[in-house]
Amino acid sequence: MARYVFGADVGGTTAKIGLLSETGEKLDFWEIPTRTENNGEMIIPDVAESIRNKMKEKGLNDNDVIGAGIGVPGAVNVDGICYQAVNLGWENMNVVNELHSKLKLPVKAGNDANVAALGESWKGGGQGYRNMLLVTLGTGVGGGIIIEGKILAGAKGAGGEIGHIHLVDDEPDSCGCGKHGCFEQFASATGAVRLAKRVLESSTEDSVLRGKDFECKDIFDGYKAGDALCKKAAEQYGYYLGKGIAAVATVVNPEIIVIGGGVSKAGDVLFDLLMPSFKKYVFPGCADAKFALAKLGNDAGVFGAAKMLID
Ligand SMILES: [Zn+2]
């Protein structure tokens, strides 16, 4: 008999929930608002209720459903304890127990970036590989490490926080984490803009970026159009991206490195830009990792949350 699984990806404003077949077929995906008031006490009950309502709507009973996985924006250990999720108002929340008590089905929980990595390894850019590194390039740099098909969560669920690897000494600006010189200060979309601003300041040459409040996309568009300063900024960006990825790849020896997040919309050009420094800094035994773009976009977290139940 065909069986089903639910995945939920809880963000600070909405929770994406999905019903999938056990083979990972996307059957029904929807969103509910995330109610963060009163320390987010209604977030899990809301998810449980929404799943129960969907089961009723689809005529599914408990025996048809393997369970529900949930990804949340905070550190979550293997037992499902979330130590802190600032955007949800949570501290020391046992996500698995809470959701299970409401839903009465098997439950698994994980950090959203780690869970997204599991999704990409199941049905996305890393499909078919057991050892994968996901690098998410957005406002910050997120990551997830999949070893032998499993999330590397670490003791307190902070495993895979690759954005805060120390990359550069003497960086005057501070990172969101309070330190200086973190990977994400250079390799995030925000980091790309910061680098490009420095390139513009160091030169009087004309550029499409001059005199406008540009964003990361403009840098890569300018690079593709042959703008010299965009080229310089994009090459610097690629240098740091490759260097940071080399550090992680040297530790985890992934078969494939999947790049996702808003910056990945720049496309394959990212691989050309990062490859020189990746090859320069990676341990030779880890140098043959493949690179691919993420495929699932905002659905990755839902796929990964569901996949936690199917092992
Ligand atoms: Zn940092």
PDB file of C-alpha atoms and ligand atoms in Angstrom:
ATOM      1  CA  MET A   1       0.000   0.000   0.000  1.00  0.00           C
ATOM      2  CA  ALA A   2       1.242   3.466  -0.844  1.00  0.00           C
ATOM      3  CA  ARG A   3       2.308   5.447   2.171  1.00  0.00           C
ATOM      4  CA  TYR A   4       2.685   9.146   2.773  1.00  0.00           C
ATOM      5  CA  VAL A   5       4.898  11.516   4.722  1.00  0.00           C
ATOM      6  CA  PHE A   6       4.657  15.147   5.782  1.00  0.00           C
ATOM      7  CA  GLY A   7       7.447  17.728   5.863  1.00  0.00           C
ATOM      8  CA  ALA A   8       7.323  21.193   7.455  1.00  0.00           C
ATOM      9  CA  ASP A   9       9.804  24.012   7.057  1.00  0.00           C
ATOM     10  CA  VAL A  10       9.129  26.676   9.666  1.00  0.00           C
ATOM     11  CA  GLY A  11      10.366  30.192   8.949  1.00  0.00           C
ATOM     12  CA  GLY A  12       9.961  33.417  10.892  1.00  0.00           C
ATOM     13  CA  THR A  13       6.840  34.506   8.979  1.00  0.00           C
ATOM     14  CA  THR A  14       5.428  31.383   7.306  1.00  0.00           C
ATOM     15  CA  ALA A  15       5.673  27.637   7.622  1.00  0.00           C
ATOM     16  CA  LYS A  16       5.768  25.637   4.409  1.00  0.00           C
ATOM     17  CA  ILE A  17       4.181  22.218   4.751  1.00  0.00           C
ATOM     18  CA  GLY A  18       4.094  19.416   2.238  1.00  0.00           C
ATOM     19  CA  LEU A  19       2.481  16.049   1.698  1.00  0.00           C
ATOM     20  CA  LEU A  20       4.739  13.665  -0.191  1.00  0.00           C
ATOM     21  CA  SER A  21       4.682  10.052  -1.191  1.00  0.00           C
ATOM     22  CA  GLU A  22       7.326   7.901   0.467  1.00  0.00           C
ATOM     23  CA  THR A  23       9.265   7.945  -2.800  1.00  0.00           C
ATOM     24  CA  GLY A  24       9.427  11.731  -2.656  1.00  0.00           C
ATOM     25  CA  GLU A  25       6.661  12.661  -5.036  1.00  0.00           C
ATOM     26  CA  LYS A  26       5.370  16.169  -4.318  1.00  0.00           C
ATOM     27  CA  LEU A  27       1.629  15.752  -3.765  1.00  0.00           C
ATOM     28  CA  ASP A  28       0.450  18.898  -2.034  1.00  0.00           C
ATOM     29  CA  PHE A  29       2.446  21.871  -0.691  1.00  0.00           C
ATOM     30  CA  TRP A  30       0.932  24.797   1.187  1.00  0.00           C
ATOM     31  CA  GLU A  31       1.795  27.534   3.671  1.00  0.00           C
ATOM     32  CA  ILE A  32       0.474  28.711   7.009  1.00  0.00           C
ATOM     33  CA  PRO A  33       1.453  31.838   8.938  1.00  0.00           C
ATOM     34  CA  THR A  34       4.001  31.444  11.736  1.00  0.00           C
ATOM     35  CA  ARG A  35       2.537  32.939  14.902  1.00  0.00           C
ATOM     36  CA  THR A  36       5.552  34.103  16.901  1.00  0.00           C
ATOM     37  CA  GLU A  37       3.646  35.865  19.728  1.00  0.00           C
ATOM     38  CA  ASN A  38       3.917  34.455  23.292  1.00  0.00           C
ATOM     39  CA  ASN A  39       7.324  32.935  22.586  1.00  0.00           C
ATOM     40  CA  GLY A  40       5.960  31.103  19.589  1.00  0.00           C
ATOM     41  CA  GLU A  41       3.832  28.746  21.678  1.00  0.00           C
ATOM     42  CA  MET A  42       1.281  28.242  18.890  1.00  0.00           C
ATOM     43  CA  ILE A  43       3.764  27.437  16.120  1.00  0.00           C
ATOM     44  CA  ILE A  44       3.890  23.677  16.681  1.00  0.00           C
ATOM     45  CA  PRO A  45       0.176  23.257  17.496  1.00  0.00           C
ATOM     46  CA  ASP A  46      -0.604  25.158  14.267  1.00  0.00           C
ATOM     47  CA  VAL A  47       1.619  22.842  12.211  1.00  0.00           C
ATOM     48  CA  ALA A  48       0.045  19.774  13.834  1.00  0.00           C
ATOM     49  CA  GLU A  49      -3.473  21.033  13.215  1.00  0.00           C
ATOM     50  CA  SER A  50      -2.711  21.867   9.601  1.00  0.00           C
ATOM     51  CA  ILE A  51      -1.330  18.359   8.999  1.00  0.00           C
ATOM     52  CA  ARG A  52      -4.340  16.762  10.703  1.00  0.00           C
ATOM     53  CA  ASN A  53      -6.701  18.866   8.576  1.00  0.00           C
ATOM     54  CA  LYS A  54      -4.871  17.789   5.421  1.00  0.00           C
ATOM     55  CA  MET A  55      -5.163  14.132   6.434  1.00  0.00           C
ATOM     56  CA  LYS A  56      -8.888  14.589   6.882  1.00  0.00           C
ATOM     57  CA  GLU A  57      -9.196  16.379   3.538  1.00  0.00           C
ATOM     58  CA  LYS A  58      -7.292  13.588   1.750  1.00  0.00           C
ATOM     59  CA  GLY A  59      -9.008  10.788   3.641  1.00  0.00           C
ATOM     60  CA  LEU A  60      -5.735   9.542   5.170  1.00  0.00           C
ATOM     61  CA  ASN A  61      -5.716   7.673   8.454  1.00  0.00           C
ATOM     62  CA  ASP A  62      -2.735   7.192  10.807  1.00  0.00           C
ATOM     63  CA  ASN A  63      -1.685   3.930   9.182  1.00  0.00           C
ATOM     64  CA  ASP A  64      -1.286   5.670   5.820  1.00  0.00           C
ATOM     65  CA  VAL A  65       1.224   8.177   7.197  1.00  0.00           C
ATOM     66  CA  ILE A  66       4.845   7.369   8.081  1.00  0.00           C
ATOM     67  CA  GLY A  67       5.169  10.547  10.122  1.00  0.00           C
ATOM     68  CA  ALA A  68       6.119  14.208   9.946  1.00  0.00           C
ATOM     69  CA  GLY A  69       9.491  15.930   9.850  1.00  0.00           C
ATOM     70  CA  ILE A  70      10.064  19.540  10.783  1.00  0.00           C
ATOM     71  CA  GLY A  71      12.904  21.955  10.093  1.00  0.00           C
ATOM     72  CA  VAL A  72      13.279  25.081  12.253  1.00  0.00           C
ATOM     73  CA  PRO A  73      15.594  28.109  12.130  1.00  0.00           C
ATOM     74  CA  GLY A  74      17.756  27.235  15.120  1.00  0.00           C
ATOM     75  CA  ALA A  75      20.211  24.663  16.400  1.00  0.00           C
ATOM     76  CA  VAL A  76      18.485  21.279  16.805  1.00  0.00           C
ATOM     77  CA  ASN A  77      20.289  18.198  18.110  1.00  0.00           C
ATOM     78  CA  VAL A  78      19.616  14.600  17.056  1.00  0.00           C
ATOM     79  CA  ASP A  79      17.012  14.200  19.817  1.00  0.00           C
ATOM     80  CA  GLY A  80      15.014  17.124  18.458  1.00  0.00           C
ATOM     81  CA  ILE A  81      15.887  19.659  21.138  1.00  0.00           C
ATOM     82  CA  CYS A  82      16.080  23.184  19.795  1.00  0.00           C
ATOM     83  CA  TYR A  83      18.407  25.215  22.009  1.00  0.00           C
ATOM     84  CA  GLN A  84      17.465  28.556  20.571  1.00  0.00           C
ATOM     85  CA  ALA A  85      15.447  29.846  17.626  1.00  0.00           C
ATOM     86  CA  VAL A  86      15.502  33.632  17.955  1.00  0.00           C
ATOM     87  CA  ASN A  87      13.116  34.239  15.037  1.00  0.00           C
ATOM     88  CA  LEU A  88      10.492  31.962  16.601  1.00  0.00           C
ATOM     89  CA  GLY A  89      10.939  33.131  20.200  1.00  0.00           C
ATOM     90  CA  TRP A  90      12.012  29.645  21.351  1.00  0.00           C
ATOM     91  CA  GLU A  91      14.532  28.575  23.920  1.00  0.00           C
ATOM     92  CA  ASN A  92      15.151  24.929  24.869  1.00  0.00           C
ATOM     93  CA  MET A  93      12.127  23.632  22.998  1.00  0.00           C
ATOM     94  CA  ASN A  94      11.831  19.868  22.572  1.00  0.00           C
ATOM     95  CA  VAL A  95      10.426  20.060  19.074  1.00  0.00           C
ATOM     96  CA  VAL A  96       9.987  16.319  18.638  1.00  0.00           C
ATOM     97  CA  ASN A  97       8.078  15.841  21.911  1.00  0.00           C
ATOM     98  CA  GLU A  98       5.917  18.915  21.317  1.00  0.00           C
ATOM     99  CA  LEU A  99       4.908  17.987  17.801  1.00  0.00           C
ATOM    100  CA  HIS A 100       4.449  14.321  18.682  1.00  0.00           C
ATOM    101  CA  SER A 101       2.161  15.182  21.628  1.00  0.00           C
ATOM    102  CA  LYS A 102      -0.107  17.140  19.293  1.00  0.00           C
ATOM    103  CA  LEU A 103       0.121  15.013  16.174  1.00  0.00           C
ATOM    104  CA  LYS A 104       0.351  11.459  17.612  1.00  0.00           C
ATOM    105  CA  LEU A 105       2.510  10.355  14.698  1.00  0.00           C
ATOM    106  CA  PRO A 106       6.249   9.634  14.473  1.00  0.00           C
ATOM    107  CA  VAL A 107       8.200  12.922  14.347  1.00  0.00           C
ATOM    108  CA  LYS A 108      11.754  14.042  13.528  1.00  0.00           C
ATOM    109  CA  ALA A 109      13.218  17.536  13.738  1.00  0.00           C
ATOM    110  CA  GLY A 110      16.311  19.333  12.505  1.00  0.00           C
ATOM    111  CA  ASN A 111      17.891  22.685  11.789  1.00  0.00           C
ATOM    112  CA  ASP A 112      16.383  24.230   8.644  1.00  0.00           C
ATOM    113  CA  ALA A 113      19.669  24.540   6.715  1.00  0.00           C
ATOM    114  CA  ASN A 114      20.665  20.973   7.561  1.00  0.00           C
ATOM    115  CA  VAL A 115      17.223  19.719   6.632  1.00  0.00           C
ATOM    116  CA  ALA A 116      17.372  21.605   3.313  1.00  0.00           C
ATOM    117  CA  ALA A 117      20.683  19.856   2.615  1.00  0.00           C
ATOM    118  CA  LEU A 118      18.983  16.505   3.172  1.00  0.00           C
ATOM    119  CA  GLY A 119      16.242  17.572   0.753  1.00  0.00           C
ATOM    120  CA  GLU A 120      18.763  18.505  -1.945  1.00  0.00           C
ATOM    121  CA  SER A 121      20.556  15.190  -1.460  1.00  0.00           C
ATOM    122  CA  TRP A 122      17.269  13.297  -1.790  1.00  0.00           C
ATOM    123  CA  LYS A 123      15.588  14.970  -4.756  1.00  0.00           C
ATOM    124  CA  GLY A 124      17.702  17.986  -5.707  1.00  0.00           C
ATOM    125  CA  GLY A 125      21.167  18.891  -6.921  1.00  0.00           C
ATOM    126  CA  GLY A 126      22.834  16.185  -4.833  1.00  0.00           C
ATOM    127  CA  GLN A 127      20.494  13.346  -5.793  1.00  0.00           C
ATOM    128  CA  GLY A 128      22.299  10.027  -5.975  1.00  0.00           C
ATOM    129  CA  TYR A 129      25.164  11.001  -3.649  1.00  0.00           C
ATOM    130  CA  ARG A 130      25.565   9.837  -0.054  1.00  0.00           C
ATOM    131  CA  ASN A 131      28.118  12.490   0.937  1.00  0.00           C
ATOM    132  CA  MET A 132      27.150  16.023   0.132  1.00  0.00           C
ATOM    133  CA  LEU A 133      27.835  19.565   1.194  1.00  0.00           C
ATOM    134  CA  LEU A 134      25.135  22.195   0.646  1.00  0.00           C
ATOM    135  CA  VAL A 135      26.301  25.801   0.605  1.00  0.00           C
ATOM    136  CA  THR A 136      23.449  28.316   0.702  1.00  0.00           C
ATOM    137  CA  LEU A 137      24.431  31.788  -0.431  1.00  0.00           C
ATOM    138  CA  GLY A 138      21.849  34.335   0.662  1.00  0.00           C
ATOM    139  CA  THR A 139      21.884  37.226   3.113  1.00  0.00           C
ATOM    140  CA  GLY A 140      24.294  35.006   5.034  1.00  0.00           C
ATOM    141  CA  VAL A 141      26.024  31.742   4.193  1.00  0.00           C
ATOM    142  CA  GLY A 142      24.247  28.656   5.449  1.00  0.00           C
ATOM    143  CA  GLY A 143      25.209  25.092   5.043  1.00  0.00           C
ATOM    144  CA  GLY A 144      24.367  21.514   5.630  1.00  0.00           C
ATOM    145  CA  ILE A 145      26.564  18.466   5.659  1.00  0.00           C
ATOM    146  CA  ILE A 146      25.209  15.058   4.683  1.00  0.00           C
ATOM    147  CA  ILE A 147      27.404  12.083   5.563  1.00  0.00           C
ATOM    148  CA  GLU A 148      26.318   8.642   4.401  1.00  0.00           C
ATOM    149  CA  GLY A 149      22.825  10.016   3.794  1.00  0.00           C
ATOM    150  CA  LYS A 150      22.466  11.522   7.267  1.00  0.00           C
ATOM    151  CA  ILE A 151      22.559  15.074   8.580  1.00  0.00           C
ATOM    152  CA  LEU A 152      25.648  15.977  10.581  1.00  0.00           C
ATOM    153  CA  ALA A 153      23.930  17.833  13.435  1.00  0.00           C
ATOM    154  CA  GLY A 154      26.672  17.847  16.064  1.00  0.00           C
ATOM    155  CA  ALA A 155      26.327  17.770  19.856  1.00  0.00           C
ATOM    156  CA  LYS A 156      24.047  20.790  20.149  1.00  0.00           C
ATOM    157  CA  GLY A 157      22.746  20.958  16.618  1.00  0.00           C
ATOM    158  CA  ALA A 158      25.143  23.665  15.480  1.00  0.00           C
ATOM    159  CA  GLY A 159      26.943  21.376  13.024  1.00  0.00           C
ATOM    160  CA  GLY A 160      27.197  22.660   9.482  1.00  0.00           C
ATOM    161  CA  GLU A 161      27.345  26.369  10.402  1.00  0.00           C
ATOM    162  CA  ILE A 162      29.919  26.940   7.727  1.00  0.00           C
ATOM    163  CA  GLY A 163      29.175  30.655   7.340  1.00  0.00           C
ATOM    164  CA  HIS A 164      31.230  31.443  10.412  1.00  0.00           C
ATOM    165  CA  ILE A 165      34.470  29.736   9.509  1.00  0.00           C
ATOM    166  CA  HIS A 166      37.218  32.284  10.025  1.00  0.00           C
ATOM    167  CA  LEU A 167      38.596  33.222   6.634  1.00  0.00           C
ATOM    168  CA  VAL A 168      40.250  36.641   6.820  1.00  0.00           C
ATOM    169  CA  ASP A 169      42.404  38.311   9.483  1.00  0.00           C
ATOM    170  CA  ASP A 170      42.215  42.053  10.097  1.00  0.00           C
ATOM    171  CA  GLU A 171      38.674  42.480   8.742  1.00  0.00           C
ATOM    172  CA  PRO A 172      37.380  45.755  10.240  1.00  0.00           C
ATOM    173  CA  ASP A 173      33.643  45.098   9.735  1.00  0.00           C
ATOM    174  CA  SER A 174      31.968  42.755  12.191  1.00  0.00           C
ATOM    175  CA  CYS A 175      29.891  39.709  11.263  1.00  0.00           C
ATOM    176  CA  GLY A 176      26.336  39.108  12.521  1.00  0.00           C
ATOM    177  CA  CYS A 177      27.826  36.592  14.983  1.00  0.00           C
ATOM    178  CA  GLY A 178      29.985  39.324  16.539  1.00  0.00           C
ATOM    179  CA  LYS A 179      33.317  38.084  15.157  1.00  0.00           C
ATOM    180  CA  HIS A 180      35.445  39.490  12.371  1.00  0.00           C
ATOM    181  CA  GLY A 181      36.482  37.849   9.112  1.00  0.00           C
ATOM    182  CA  CYS A 182      33.823  35.115   8.832  1.00  0.00           C
ATOM    183  CA  PHE A 183      33.254  33.278   5.531  1.00  0.00           C
ATOM    184  CA  GLU A 184      29.777  34.800   5.161  1.00  0.00           C
ATOM    185  CA  GLN A 185      31.141  38.330   5.375  1.00  0.00           C
ATOM    186  CA  PHE A 186      32.642  37.661   1.935  1.00  0.00           C
ATOM    187  CA  ALA A 187      30.638  34.877   0.312  1.00  0.00           C
ATOM    188  CA  SER A 188      27.045  35.960   1.059  1.00  0.00           C
ATOM    189  CA  ALA A 189      25.055  38.242  -1.240  1.00  0.00           C
ATOM    190  CA  THR A 190      25.711  41.000   1.281  1.00  0.00           C
ATOM    191  CA  GLY A 191      29.391  40.090   1.204  1.00  0.00           C
ATOM    192  CA  ALA A 192      29.500  40.394  -2.580  1.00  0.00           C
ATOM    193  CA  VAL A 193      28.075  43.912  -2.352  1.00  0.00           C
ATOM    194  CA  ARG A 194      30.606  44.828   0.353  1.00  0.00           C
ATOM    195  CA  LEU A 195      33.482  43.573  -1.806  1.00  0.00           C
ATOM    196  CA  ALA A 196      32.176  45.431  -4.858  1.00  0.00           C
ATOM    197  CA  LYS A 197      31.900  48.693  -2.896  1.00  0.00           C
ATOM    198  CA  ARG A 198      35.548  48.358  -1.891  1.00  0.00           C
ATOM    199  CA  VAL A 199      36.528  47.696  -5.500  1.00  0.00           C
ATOM    200  CA  LEU A 200      34.660  50.846  -6.602  1.00  0.00           C
ATOM    201  CA  GLU A 201      36.323  52.939  -3.888  1.00  0.00           C
ATOM    202  CA  SER A 202      39.787  51.731  -4.877  1.00  0.00           C
ATOM    203  CA  SER A 203      39.401  52.853  -8.482  1.00  0.00           C
ATOM    204  CA  THR A 204      38.193  55.808 -10.545  1.00  0.00           C
ATOM    205  CA  GLU A 205      37.284  53.601 -13.498  1.00  0.00           C
ATOM    206  CA  ASP A 206      33.705  53.770 -14.734  1.00  0.00           C
ATOM    207  CA  SER A 207      31.332  50.899 -13.970  1.00  0.00           C
ATOM    208  CA  VAL A 208      27.642  50.025 -14.281  1.00  0.00           C
ATOM    209  CA  LEU A 209      27.616  49.890 -10.489  1.00  0.00           C
ATOM    210  CA  ARG A 210      28.626  53.511 -10.014  1.00  0.00           C
ATOM    211  CA  GLY A 211      26.084  55.953  -8.625  1.00  0.00           C
ATOM    212  CA  LYS A 212      23.463  53.332  -7.900  1.00  0.00           C
ATOM    213  CA  ASP A 213      22.284  51.369  -4.918  1.00  0.00           C
ATOM    214  CA  PHE A 214      23.260  48.034  -6.473  1.00  0.00           C
ATOM    215  CA  GLU A 215      22.661  44.511  -5.258  1.00  0.00           C
ATOM    216  CA  CYS A 216      24.480  41.226  -5.704  1.00  0.00           C
ATOM    217  CA  LYS A 217      22.696  40.364  -8.954  1.00  0.00           C
ATOM    218  CA  ASP A 218      23.935  43.593 -10.574  1.00  0.00           C
ATOM    219  CA  ILE A 219      27.534  42.540  -9.948  1.00  0.00           C
ATOM    220  CA  PHE A 220      27.127  39.225 -11.773  1.00  0.00           C
ATOM    221  CA  ASP A 221      25.073  40.806 -14.558  1.00  0.00           C
ATOM    222  CA  GLY A 222      27.835  43.399 -14.994  1.00  0.00           C
ATOM    223  CA  TYR A 223      30.464  40.680 -14.949  1.00  0.00           C
ATOM    224  CA  LYS A 224      28.655  38.766 -17.691  1.00  0.00           C
ATOM    225  CA  ALA A 225      28.337  41.996 -19.709  1.00  0.00           C
ATOM    226  CA  GLY A 226      32.093  42.601 -19.506  1.00  0.00           C
ATOM    227  CA  ASP A 227      32.220  45.405 -16.917  1.00  0.00           C
ATOM    228  CA  ALA A 228      35.828  45.521 -15.651  1.00  0.00           C
ATOM    229  CA  LEU A 229      35.099  46.440 -12.038  1.00  0.00           C
ATOM    230  CA  CYS A 230      32.275  43.905 -11.799  1.00  0.00           C
ATOM    231  CA  LYS A 231      34.782  41.348 -13.066  1.00  0.00           C
ATOM    232  CA  LYS A 232      37.218  42.321 -10.354  1.00  0.00           C
ATOM    233  CA  ALA A 233      34.527  42.142  -7.647  1.00  0.00           C
ATOM    234  CA  ALA A 234      33.166  38.835  -8.954  1.00  0.00           C
ATOM    235  CA  GLU A 235      36.669  37.342  -9.022  1.00  0.00           C
ATOM    236  CA  GLN A 236      37.308  38.436  -5.454  1.00  0.00           C
ATOM    237  CA  TYR A 237      33.958  36.967  -4.462  1.00  0.00           C
ATOM    238  CA  GLY A 238      34.847  33.687  -6.185  1.00  0.00           C
ATOM    239  CA  TYR A 239      38.208  33.641  -4.445  1.00  0.00           C
ATOM    240  CA  TYR A 240      36.633  33.748  -0.983  1.00  0.00           C
ATOM    241  CA  LEU A 241      33.833  31.370  -1.921  1.00  0.00           C
ATOM    242  CA  GLY A 242      36.319  28.796  -3.203  1.00  0.00           C
ATOM    243  CA  LYS A 243      38.590  29.228  -0.215  1.00  0.00           C
ATOM    244  CA  GLY A 244      35.775  28.719   2.304  1.00  0.00           C
ATOM    245  CA  ILE A 245      34.368  25.715   0.481  1.00  0.00           C
ATOM    246  CA  ALA A 246      37.876  24.211   0.279  1.00  0.00           C
ATOM    247  CA  ALA A 247      38.143  24.392   4.076  1.00  0.00           C
ATOM    248  CA  VAL A 248      34.864  22.524   4.574  1.00  0.00           C
ATOM    249  CA  ALA A 249      35.524  20.012   1.784  1.00  0.00           C
ATOM    250  CA  THR A 250      38.904  19.181   3.325  1.00  0.00           C
ATOM    251  CA  VAL A 251      37.168  18.138   6.534  1.00  0.00           C
ATOM    252  CA  VAL A 252      34.129  16.282   5.187  1.00  0.00           C
ATOM    253  CA  ASN A 253      35.331  14.992   1.778  1.00  0.00           C
ATOM    254  CA  PRO A 254      31.985  15.377  -0.031  1.00  0.00           C
ATOM    255  CA  GLU A 255      31.285  13.621  -3.321  1.00  0.00           C
ATOM    256  CA  ILE A 256      29.298  16.638  -4.437  1.00  0.00           C
ATOM    257  CA  ILE A 257      29.045  20.271  -3.387  1.00  0.00           C
ATOM    258  CA  VAL A 258      25.662  21.829  -4.088  1.00  0.00           C
ATOM    259  CA  ILE A 259      25.328  25.600  -4.228  1.00  0.00           C
ATOM    260  CA  GLY A 260      21.955  27.148  -3.432  1.00  0.00           C
ATOM    261  CA  GLY A 261      20.423  30.396  -2.203  1.00  0.00           C
ATOM    262  CA  GLY A 262      19.768  33.655  -4.032  1.00  0.00           C
ATOM    263  CA  VAL A 263      23.344  34.077  -5.307  1.00  0.00           C
ATOM    264  CA  SER A 264      23.153  30.688  -7.047  1.00  0.00           C
ATOM    265  CA  LYS A 265      20.838  32.311  -9.601  1.00  0.00           C
ATOM    266  CA  ALA A 266      24.067  33.665 -11.143  1.00  0.00           C
ATOM    267  CA  GLY A 267      24.434  30.115 -12.439  1.00  0.00           C
ATOM    268  CA  ASP A 268      27.440  28.084 -13.598  1.00  0.00           C
ATOM    269  CA  VAL A 269      29.620  31.183 -13.710  1.00  0.00           C
ATOM    270  CA  LEU A 270      29.988  30.743  -9.937  1.00  0.00           C
ATOM    271  CA  PHE A 271      31.880  27.501 -10.489  1.00  0.00           C
ATOM    272  CA  ASP A 272      34.318  29.211 -12.887  1.00  0.00           C
ATOM    273  CA  LEU A 273      34.872  31.946 -10.309  1.00  0.00           C
ATOM    274  CA  LEU A 274      35.397  29.721  -7.275  1.00  0.00           C
ATOM    275  CA  MET A 275      37.372  26.902  -8.887  1.00  0.00           C
ATOM    276  CA  PRO A 276      40.853  28.495  -8.931  1.00  0.00           C
ATOM    277  CA  SER A 277      40.932  29.109  -5.174  1.00  0.00           C
ATOM    278  CA  PHE A 278      39.057  25.890  -4.400  1.00  0.00           C
ATOM    279  CA  LYS A 279      41.750  23.909  -6.235  1.00  0.00           C
ATOM    280  CA  LYS A 280      44.481  25.996  -4.658  1.00  0.00           C
ATOM    281  CA  TYR A 281      43.399  25.441  -1.045  1.00  0.00           C
ATOM    282  CA  VAL A 282      41.615  22.083  -0.902  1.00  0.00           C
ATOM    283  CA  PHE A 283      43.442  18.990   0.367  1.00  0.00           C
ATOM    284  CA  PRO A 284      44.361  16.978  -2.777  1.00  0.00           C
ATOM    285  CA  GLY A 285      42.471  13.910  -1.545  1.00  0.00           C
ATOM    286  CA  CYS A 286      39.247  15.950  -1.468  1.00  0.00           C
ATOM    287  CA  ALA A 287      39.811  17.885  -4.698  1.00  0.00           C
ATOM    288  CA  ASP A 288      37.713  15.734  -7.025  1.00  0.00           C
ATOM    289  CA  ALA A 289      34.351  16.764  -5.531  1.00  0.00           C
ATOM    290  CA  LYS A 290      31.728  17.566  -8.155  1.00  0.00           C
ATOM    291  CA  PHE A 291      29.836  20.851  -8.105  1.00  0.00           C
ATOM    292  CA  ALA A 292      26.149  21.369  -8.890  1.00  0.00           C
ATOM    293  CA  LEU A 293      23.452  23.988  -8.434  1.00  0.00           C
ATOM    294  CA  ALA A 294      20.597  23.379  -6.008  1.00  0.00           C
ATOM    295  CA  LYS A 295      17.331  22.407  -7.689  1.00  0.00           C
ATOM    296  CA  LEU A 296      14.560  22.537  -5.123  1.00  0.00           C
ATOM    297  CA  GLY A 297      14.621  26.239  -4.212  1.00  0.00           C
ATOM    298  CA  ASN A 298      12.340  27.005  -1.268  1.00  0.00           C
ATOM    299  CA  ASP A 299      10.959  23.459  -1.313  1.00  0.00           C
ATOM    300  CA  ALA A 300      14.259  21.890  -0.177  1.00  0.00           C
ATOM    301  CA  GLY A 301      13.368  22.184   3.514  1.00  0.00           C
ATOM    302  CA  VAL A 302      10.030  20.422   3.088  1.00  0.00           C
ATOM    303  CA  PHE A 303      11.599  17.568   1.113  1.00  0.00           C
ATOM    304  CA  GLY A 304      14.372  17.197   3.690  1.00  0.00           C
ATOM    305  CA  ALA A 305      11.986  17.314   6.636  1.00  0.00           C
ATOM    306  CA  ALA A 306       9.957  14.509   5.067  1.00  0.00           C
ATOM    307  CA  LYS A 307      13.092  12.510   4.232  1.00  0.00           C
ATOM    308  CA  MET A 308      14.114  12.374   7.908  1.00  0.00           C
ATOM    309  CA  LEU A 309      11.252   9.902   8.411  1.00  0.00           C
ATOM    310  CA  ILE A 310      12.245   7.679   5.503  1.00  0.00           C
ATOM    311  CA  ASP A 311      15.471   6.026   6.691  1.00  0.00           C
TER     312      ASP A 311
HETATM  313 ZN    ZN B   1      30.305  35.178  11.824  1.00  0.00          ZN
END
